[in-house]
Short mmCIF file of C-alpha atoms in Angstrom, two decimals:
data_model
loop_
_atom_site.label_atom_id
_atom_site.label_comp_id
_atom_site.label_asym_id
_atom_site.label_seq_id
_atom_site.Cartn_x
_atom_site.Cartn_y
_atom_site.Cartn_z
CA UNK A 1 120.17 -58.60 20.44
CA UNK A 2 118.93 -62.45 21.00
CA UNK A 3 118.30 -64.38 17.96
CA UNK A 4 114.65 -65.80 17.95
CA UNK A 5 113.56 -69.36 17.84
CA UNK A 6 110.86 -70.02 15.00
CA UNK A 7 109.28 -72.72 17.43
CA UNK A 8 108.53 -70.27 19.68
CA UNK A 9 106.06 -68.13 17.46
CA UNK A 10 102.62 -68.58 16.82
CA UNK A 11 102.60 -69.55 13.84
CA UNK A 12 104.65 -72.60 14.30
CA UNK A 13 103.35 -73.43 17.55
CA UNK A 14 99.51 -73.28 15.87
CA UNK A 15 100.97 -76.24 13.63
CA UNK A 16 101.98 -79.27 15.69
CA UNK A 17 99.89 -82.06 15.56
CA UNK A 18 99.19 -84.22 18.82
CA UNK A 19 101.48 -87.45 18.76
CA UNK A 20 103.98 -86.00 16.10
CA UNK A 21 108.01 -85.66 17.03
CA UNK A 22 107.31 -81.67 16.79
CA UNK A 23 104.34 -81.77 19.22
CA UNK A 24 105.96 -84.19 21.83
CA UNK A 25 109.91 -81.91 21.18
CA UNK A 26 107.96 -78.66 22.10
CA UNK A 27 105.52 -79.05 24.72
CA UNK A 28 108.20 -81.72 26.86
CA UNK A 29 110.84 -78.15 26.93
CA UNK A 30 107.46 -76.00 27.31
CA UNK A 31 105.08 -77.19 29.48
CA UNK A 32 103.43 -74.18 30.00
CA UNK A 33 102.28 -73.35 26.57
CA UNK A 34 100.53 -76.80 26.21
CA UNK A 35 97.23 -75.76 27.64
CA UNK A 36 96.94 -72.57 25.65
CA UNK A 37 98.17 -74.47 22.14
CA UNK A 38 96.08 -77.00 22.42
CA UNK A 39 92.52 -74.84 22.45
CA UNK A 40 93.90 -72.99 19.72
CA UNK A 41 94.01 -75.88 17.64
CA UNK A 42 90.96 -76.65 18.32
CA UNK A 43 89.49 -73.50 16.49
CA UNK A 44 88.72 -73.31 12.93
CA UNK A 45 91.62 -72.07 10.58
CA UNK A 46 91.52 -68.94 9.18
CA UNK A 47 88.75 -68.97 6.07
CA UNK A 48 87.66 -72.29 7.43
CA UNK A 49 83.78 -72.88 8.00
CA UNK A 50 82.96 -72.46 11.67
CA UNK A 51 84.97 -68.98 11.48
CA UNK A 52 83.11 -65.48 11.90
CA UNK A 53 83.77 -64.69 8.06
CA UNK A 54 83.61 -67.48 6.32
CA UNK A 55 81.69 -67.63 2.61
CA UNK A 56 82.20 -70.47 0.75
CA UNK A 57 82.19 -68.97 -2.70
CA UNK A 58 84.93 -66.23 -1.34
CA UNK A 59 86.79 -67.82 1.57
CA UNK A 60 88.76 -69.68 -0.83
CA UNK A 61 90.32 -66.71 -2.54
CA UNK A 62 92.33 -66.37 0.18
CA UNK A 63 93.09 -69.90 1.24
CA UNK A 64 94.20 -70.84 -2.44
CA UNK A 65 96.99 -68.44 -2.30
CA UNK A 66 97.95 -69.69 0.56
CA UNK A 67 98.10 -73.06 -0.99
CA UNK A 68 99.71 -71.86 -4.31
CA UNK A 69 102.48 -70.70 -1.89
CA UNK A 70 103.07 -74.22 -0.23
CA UNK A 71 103.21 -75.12 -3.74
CA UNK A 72 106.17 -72.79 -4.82
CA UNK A 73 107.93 -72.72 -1.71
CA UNK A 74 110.85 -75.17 -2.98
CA UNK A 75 111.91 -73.14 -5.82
CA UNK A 76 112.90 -70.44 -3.06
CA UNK A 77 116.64 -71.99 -3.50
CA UNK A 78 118.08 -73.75 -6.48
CA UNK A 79 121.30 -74.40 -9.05
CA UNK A 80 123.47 -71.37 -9.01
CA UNK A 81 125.36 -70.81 -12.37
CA UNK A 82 128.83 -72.12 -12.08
CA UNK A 83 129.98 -68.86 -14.10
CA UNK A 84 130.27 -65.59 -12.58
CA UNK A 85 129.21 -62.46 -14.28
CA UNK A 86 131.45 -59.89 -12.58
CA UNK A 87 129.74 -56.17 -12.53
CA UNK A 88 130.32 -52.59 -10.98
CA UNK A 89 128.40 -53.26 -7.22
CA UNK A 90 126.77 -49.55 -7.45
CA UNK A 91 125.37 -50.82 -11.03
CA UNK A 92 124.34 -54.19 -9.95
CA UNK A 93 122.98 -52.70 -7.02
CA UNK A 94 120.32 -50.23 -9.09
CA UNK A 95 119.36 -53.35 -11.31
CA UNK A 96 117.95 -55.46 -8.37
CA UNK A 97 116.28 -52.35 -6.84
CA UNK A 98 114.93 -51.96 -10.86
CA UNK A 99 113.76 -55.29 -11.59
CA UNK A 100 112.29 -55.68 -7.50
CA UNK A 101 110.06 -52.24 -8.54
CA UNK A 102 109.46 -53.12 -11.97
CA UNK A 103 108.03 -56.63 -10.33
CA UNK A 104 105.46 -54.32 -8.34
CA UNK A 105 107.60 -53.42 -5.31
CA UNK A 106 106.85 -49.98 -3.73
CA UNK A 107 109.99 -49.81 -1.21
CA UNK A 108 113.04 -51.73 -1.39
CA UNK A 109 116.26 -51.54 0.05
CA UNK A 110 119.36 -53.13 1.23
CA UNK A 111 121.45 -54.35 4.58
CA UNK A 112 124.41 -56.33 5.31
CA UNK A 113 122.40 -59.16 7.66
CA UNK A 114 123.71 -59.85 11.52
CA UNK A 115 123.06 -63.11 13.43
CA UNK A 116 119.96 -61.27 15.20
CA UNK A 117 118.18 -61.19 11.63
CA UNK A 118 118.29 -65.04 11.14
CA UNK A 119 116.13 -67.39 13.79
CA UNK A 120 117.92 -70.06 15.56
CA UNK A 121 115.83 -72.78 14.46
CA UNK A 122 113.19 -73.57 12.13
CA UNK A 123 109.29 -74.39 13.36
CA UNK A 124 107.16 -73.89 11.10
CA UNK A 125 107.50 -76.49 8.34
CA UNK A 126 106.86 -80.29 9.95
CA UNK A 127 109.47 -81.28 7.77
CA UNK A 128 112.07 -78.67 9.06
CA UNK A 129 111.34 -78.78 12.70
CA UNK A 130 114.31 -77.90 14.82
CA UNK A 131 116.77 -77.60 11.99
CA UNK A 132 119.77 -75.20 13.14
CA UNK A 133 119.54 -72.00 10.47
CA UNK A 134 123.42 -71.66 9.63
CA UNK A 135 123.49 -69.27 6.19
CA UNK A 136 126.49 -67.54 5.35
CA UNK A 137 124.58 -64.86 3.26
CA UNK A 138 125.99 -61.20 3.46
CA UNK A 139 123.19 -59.33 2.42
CA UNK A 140 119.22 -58.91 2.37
CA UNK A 141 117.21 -57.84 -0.37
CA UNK A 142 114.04 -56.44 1.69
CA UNK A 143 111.54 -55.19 -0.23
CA UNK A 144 107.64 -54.12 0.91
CA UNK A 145 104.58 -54.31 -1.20
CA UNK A 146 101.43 -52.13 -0.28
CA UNK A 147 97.81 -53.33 0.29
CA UNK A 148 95.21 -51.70 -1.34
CA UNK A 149 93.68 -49.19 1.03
CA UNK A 150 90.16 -50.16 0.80
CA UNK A 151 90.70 -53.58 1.49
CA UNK A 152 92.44 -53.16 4.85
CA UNK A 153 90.02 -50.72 5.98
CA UNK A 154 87.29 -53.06 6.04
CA UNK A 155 89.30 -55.33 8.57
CA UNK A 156 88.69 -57.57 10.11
CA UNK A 157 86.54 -58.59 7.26
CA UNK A 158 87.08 -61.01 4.42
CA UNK A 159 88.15 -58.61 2.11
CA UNK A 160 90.94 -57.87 4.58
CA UNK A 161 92.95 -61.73 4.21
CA UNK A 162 92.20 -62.20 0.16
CA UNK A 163 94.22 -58.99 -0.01
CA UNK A 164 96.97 -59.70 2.34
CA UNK A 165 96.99 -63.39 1.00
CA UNK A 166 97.48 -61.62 -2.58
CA UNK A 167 100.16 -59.54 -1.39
CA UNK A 168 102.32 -62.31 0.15
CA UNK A 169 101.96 -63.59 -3.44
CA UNK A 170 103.25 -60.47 -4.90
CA UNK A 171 106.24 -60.31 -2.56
CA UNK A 172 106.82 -64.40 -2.87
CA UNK A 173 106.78 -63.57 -6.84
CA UNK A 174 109.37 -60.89 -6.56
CA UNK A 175 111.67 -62.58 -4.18
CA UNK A 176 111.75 -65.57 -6.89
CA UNK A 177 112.50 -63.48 -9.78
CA UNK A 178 115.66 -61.86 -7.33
CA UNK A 179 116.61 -65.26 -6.39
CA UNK A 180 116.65 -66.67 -9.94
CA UNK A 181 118.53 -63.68 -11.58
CA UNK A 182 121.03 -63.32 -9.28
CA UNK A 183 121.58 -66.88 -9.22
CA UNK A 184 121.85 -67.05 -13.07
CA UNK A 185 124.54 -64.20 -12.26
CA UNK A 186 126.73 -66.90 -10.26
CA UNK A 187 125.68 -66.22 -6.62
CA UNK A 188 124.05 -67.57 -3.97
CA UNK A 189 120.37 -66.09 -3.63
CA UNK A 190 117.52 -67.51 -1.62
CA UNK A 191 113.98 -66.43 -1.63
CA UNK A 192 112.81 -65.31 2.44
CA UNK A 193 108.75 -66.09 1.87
CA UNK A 194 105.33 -66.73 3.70
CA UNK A 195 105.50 -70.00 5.68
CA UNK A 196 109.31 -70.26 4.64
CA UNK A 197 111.64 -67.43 6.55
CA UNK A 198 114.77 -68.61 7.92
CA UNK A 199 115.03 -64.49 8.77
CA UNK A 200 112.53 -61.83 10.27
CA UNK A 201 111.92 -59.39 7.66
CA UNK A 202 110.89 -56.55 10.10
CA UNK A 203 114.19 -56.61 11.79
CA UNK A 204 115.87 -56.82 8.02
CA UNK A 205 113.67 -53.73 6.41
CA UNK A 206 114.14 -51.80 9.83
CA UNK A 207 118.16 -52.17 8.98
CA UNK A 208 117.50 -51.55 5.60
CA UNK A 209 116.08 -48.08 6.22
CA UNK A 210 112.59 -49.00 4.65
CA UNK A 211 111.13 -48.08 8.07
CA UNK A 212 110.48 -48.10 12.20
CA UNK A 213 108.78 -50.76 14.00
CA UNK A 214 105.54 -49.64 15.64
CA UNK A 215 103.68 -50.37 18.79
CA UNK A 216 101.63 -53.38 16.73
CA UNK A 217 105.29 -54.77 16.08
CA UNK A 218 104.83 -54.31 12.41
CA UNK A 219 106.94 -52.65 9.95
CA UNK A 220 105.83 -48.89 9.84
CA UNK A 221 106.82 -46.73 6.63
CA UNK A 222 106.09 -42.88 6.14
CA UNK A 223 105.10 -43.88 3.06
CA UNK A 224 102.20 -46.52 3.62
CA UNK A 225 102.24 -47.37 7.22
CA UNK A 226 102.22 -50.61 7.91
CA UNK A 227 99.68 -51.24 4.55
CA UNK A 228 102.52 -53.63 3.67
CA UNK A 229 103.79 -56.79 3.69
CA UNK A 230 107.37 -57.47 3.28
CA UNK A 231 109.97 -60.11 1.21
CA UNK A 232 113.64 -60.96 1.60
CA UNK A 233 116.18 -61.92 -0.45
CA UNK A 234 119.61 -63.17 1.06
CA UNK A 235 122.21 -63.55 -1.07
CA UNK A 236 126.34 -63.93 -1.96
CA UNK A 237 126.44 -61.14 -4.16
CA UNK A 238 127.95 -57.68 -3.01
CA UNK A 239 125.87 -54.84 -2.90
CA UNK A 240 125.38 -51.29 -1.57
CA UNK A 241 123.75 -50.97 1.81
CA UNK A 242 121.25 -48.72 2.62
CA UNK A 243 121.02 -46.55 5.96
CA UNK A 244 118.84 -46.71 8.70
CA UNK A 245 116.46 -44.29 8.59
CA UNK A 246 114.15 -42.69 11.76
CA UNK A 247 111.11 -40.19 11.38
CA UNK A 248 110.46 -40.01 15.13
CA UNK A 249 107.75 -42.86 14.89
CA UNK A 250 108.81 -43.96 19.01
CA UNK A 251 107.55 -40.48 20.05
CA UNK A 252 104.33 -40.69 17.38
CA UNK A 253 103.39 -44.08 18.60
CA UNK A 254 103.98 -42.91 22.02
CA UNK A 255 100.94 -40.50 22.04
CA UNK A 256 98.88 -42.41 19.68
CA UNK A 257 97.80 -45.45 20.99
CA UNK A 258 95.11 -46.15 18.55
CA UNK A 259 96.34 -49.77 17.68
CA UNK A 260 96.25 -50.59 21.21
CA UNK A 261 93.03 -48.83 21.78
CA UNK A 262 91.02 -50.36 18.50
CA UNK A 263 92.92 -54.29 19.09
CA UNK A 264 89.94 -56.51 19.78
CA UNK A 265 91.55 -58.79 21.75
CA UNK A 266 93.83 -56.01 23.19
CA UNK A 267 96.88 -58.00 22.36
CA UNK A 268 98.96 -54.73 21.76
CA UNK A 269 100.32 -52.90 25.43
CA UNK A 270 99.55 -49.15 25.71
CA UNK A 271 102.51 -48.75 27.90
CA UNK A 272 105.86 -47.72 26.86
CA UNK A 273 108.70 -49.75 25.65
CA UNK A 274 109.96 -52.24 27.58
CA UNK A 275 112.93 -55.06 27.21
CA UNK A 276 112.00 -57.81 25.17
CA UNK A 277 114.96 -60.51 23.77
CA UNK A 278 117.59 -58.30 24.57
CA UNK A 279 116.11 -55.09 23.37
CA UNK A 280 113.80 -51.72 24.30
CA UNK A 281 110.26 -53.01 22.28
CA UNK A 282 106.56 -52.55 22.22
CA UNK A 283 105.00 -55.87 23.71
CA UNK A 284 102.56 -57.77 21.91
CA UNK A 285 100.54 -60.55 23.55
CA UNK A 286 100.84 -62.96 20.32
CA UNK A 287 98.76 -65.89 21.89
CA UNK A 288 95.29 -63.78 22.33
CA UNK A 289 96.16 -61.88 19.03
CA UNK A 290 95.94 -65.81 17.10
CA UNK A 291 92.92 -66.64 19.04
CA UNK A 292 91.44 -63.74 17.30
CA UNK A 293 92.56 -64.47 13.87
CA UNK A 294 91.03 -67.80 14.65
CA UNK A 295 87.51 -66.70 15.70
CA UNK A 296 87.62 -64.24 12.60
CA UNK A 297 88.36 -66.35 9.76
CA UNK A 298 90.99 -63.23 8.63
CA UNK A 299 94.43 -62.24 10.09
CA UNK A 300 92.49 -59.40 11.08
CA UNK A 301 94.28 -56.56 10.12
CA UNK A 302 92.54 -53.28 12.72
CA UNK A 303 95.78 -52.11 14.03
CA UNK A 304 96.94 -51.87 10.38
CA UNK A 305 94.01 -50.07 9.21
CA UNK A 306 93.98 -47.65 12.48
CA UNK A 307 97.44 -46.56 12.33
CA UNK A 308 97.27 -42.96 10.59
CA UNK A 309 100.40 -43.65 8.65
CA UNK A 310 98.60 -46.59 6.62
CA UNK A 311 95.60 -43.34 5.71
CA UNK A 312 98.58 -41.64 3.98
CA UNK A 313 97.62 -38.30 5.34
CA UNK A 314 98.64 -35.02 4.22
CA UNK A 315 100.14 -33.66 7.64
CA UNK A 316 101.83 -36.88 7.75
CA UNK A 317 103.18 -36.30 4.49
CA UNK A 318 104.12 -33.10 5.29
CA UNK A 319 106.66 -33.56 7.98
CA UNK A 320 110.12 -34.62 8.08
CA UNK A 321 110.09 -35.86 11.24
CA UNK A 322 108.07 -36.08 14.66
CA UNK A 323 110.83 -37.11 17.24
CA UNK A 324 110.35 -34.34 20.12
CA UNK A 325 107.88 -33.03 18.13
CA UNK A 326 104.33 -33.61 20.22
CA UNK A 327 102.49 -30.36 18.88
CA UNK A 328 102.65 -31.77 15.59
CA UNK A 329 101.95 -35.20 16.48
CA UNK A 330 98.88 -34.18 18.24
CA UNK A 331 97.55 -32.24 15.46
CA UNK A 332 97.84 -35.46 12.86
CA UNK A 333 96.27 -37.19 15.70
CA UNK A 334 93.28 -34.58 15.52
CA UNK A 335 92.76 -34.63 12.06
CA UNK A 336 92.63 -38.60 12.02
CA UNK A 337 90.10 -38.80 15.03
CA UNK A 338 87.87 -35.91 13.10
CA UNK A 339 87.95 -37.77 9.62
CA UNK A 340 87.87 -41.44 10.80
CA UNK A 341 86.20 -41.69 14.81
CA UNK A 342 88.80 -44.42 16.07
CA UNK A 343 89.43 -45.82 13.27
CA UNK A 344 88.65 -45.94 9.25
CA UNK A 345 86.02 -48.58 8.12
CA UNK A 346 84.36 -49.46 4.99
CA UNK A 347 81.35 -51.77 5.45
CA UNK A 348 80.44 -53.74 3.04
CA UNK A 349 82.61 -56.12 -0.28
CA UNK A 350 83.57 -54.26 -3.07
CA UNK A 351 80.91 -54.91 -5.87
CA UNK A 352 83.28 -57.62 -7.27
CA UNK A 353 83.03 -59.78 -4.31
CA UNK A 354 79.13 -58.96 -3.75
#
């Protein structure tokens, strides 16, 4: 598999500022994205006035966590203890998983990490810009934290971002407390957060058997869906690996569709996999997915809400696994169109926000 370059994604590209070396770097290698870059820039920011949601009273809820995380952001690597506490790997193992739970994670596990997990370069921070990612970390820490239900399923609304903005808080938290313990213990640990990845968690938590990746290129769990957001830990210190795991989610998303089908700026392909940087994936459009965030004020968040693993259904629940298994598939997806139409939505704030 082809490593990724962090210029190359959205989010990064969304950041560089006309006459800056990042801006002039980028668009003299690609040309073609110029055009396309440059409107998007020209939209509001996500809870910005000017977007569909905005509220001045709630808006900042979401942007301030996004600010408390620029503001943390440097502590995600630090001193490691010259001393070395030595311990059994199977015990030291169960104490991360512990403390990562005990800290509010709902899923956590563990993978040796390959080149294809780290990016090639980093894009995202102005400061950073086209620094060559060389870490010699063995393992990743993944661990997922859910959303609150209601919340997502009143994307694309305001609600939607102060709860994902809350929950990259809660994983950015946890992935500090990892980082600081196990460097107290002697090893190398740094903390994988919003804004500063030198990894892709989805590829990490796929390897780490917390899930499958879906047609909306998220993370997909039995458990929640893709009512998560993830956090990584890389680190010196040798643990026990988890196993990759597969509930026949290729064949379920197959048939279902209904990310593709509810996406408002159909940014997510109905068709089956195809090769994308190396590698059999779904395709998602990421350009007229951003707009959309853009225009909304929110990062959306419909496919999340429409996928009928994130509803936690019973005859979801109920099944070990749905690979070859279309009967069953198409009776989950019966039940989910009878309860929720297309897709689950609750109108309205919750009566704290009202």
């Amino acid at each position: 598999m082809k490593r990724v370059d962090e210029r190359d994604t959205m989010f990064a590209r969304a950041q560089y500022q006309k006459g800056s070396k990042a801006y002039e770097d980028y668009y003299s290698r690609n040309p073609e994205k110029k055009a396309i870059d440059d409107s998007i820039r020209r939209r509001p920011n996500l809870c910005s006035e000017g977007t569909n949601t905005y509220n001045p009273l709630n808006s900042p809820m979401a942007s301030c966590a996004f600010e408390f995380l620029e503001d943390i952001r440097h502590l995600s690597e630090g001193k490691v203890n010259p001393e070395k506490v030595q311990g059994n790997k199977k015990i030291i193992t169960k104490r991360i998983k512990g403390l990562a739970k005990k800290y509010g994670a709902k899923l956590v596990g563990i993978t040796e990490l390959k080149d294809y997990h780290f990016y090639t370069h980093r894009g995202r921070l102005e400061e950073f810009y086209g620094q060559k990612i060389e870490i010699n970390h063995k393992y990743g820490i993944v661990f997922a934290v859910e959303m609150d239900k209601d919340m997502i399923n009143r994307s694309p609304m305001l609600p939607e971002v102060i709860e994902t903005s809350k929950c990259y808080v809660d994983a950015a938290i946890i992935g500090m407390i990892l980082s600081y313990y196990i460097r107290s213990l002697g090893y190398e640990a740094r903390n994988h957060m919003d804004a500063n990845y030198l990894l892709m968690p989805v590829l990490v938590a796929k390897d780490a058997g917390l899930g499958e990746i879906g047609r909306n290129n998220l993370l997909t769990t039995k458990e929640y869906g893709s009512r998560i957001r993830l956090g990584v830990v890389s680190t010196s210190l040798e643990l026990e690996v988890d196993e990759e795991i597969s509930f026949g989610l290729e064949d379920f998303c197959r048939l279902c569709k209904n990310c593709a089908g509810t996406c408002p700026s159909k940014s997510i392909s109905s068709e089956p996999y195809k090769e994308s940087n190396g590698y059999l994936n779904w395709i998602i459009e990421q350009e007229t997915c951003y707009i959309r965030w853009r225009q909304y004020g929110t990062d959306c968040g419909i496919c999340i809400s429409s996928c009928p693993f994130s509803q936690q259904m019973e005859s979801i629940k109920a099944v070990d696994t749905f690979k070859n298994n279309e009967a069953v598939i198409a009776t989950v997806l019966s039940e989910f169109r009878k309860k929720y139409r297309t897709r689950p939505f609750v109108p309205g704030n919750p009566d704290w926000l009202r």
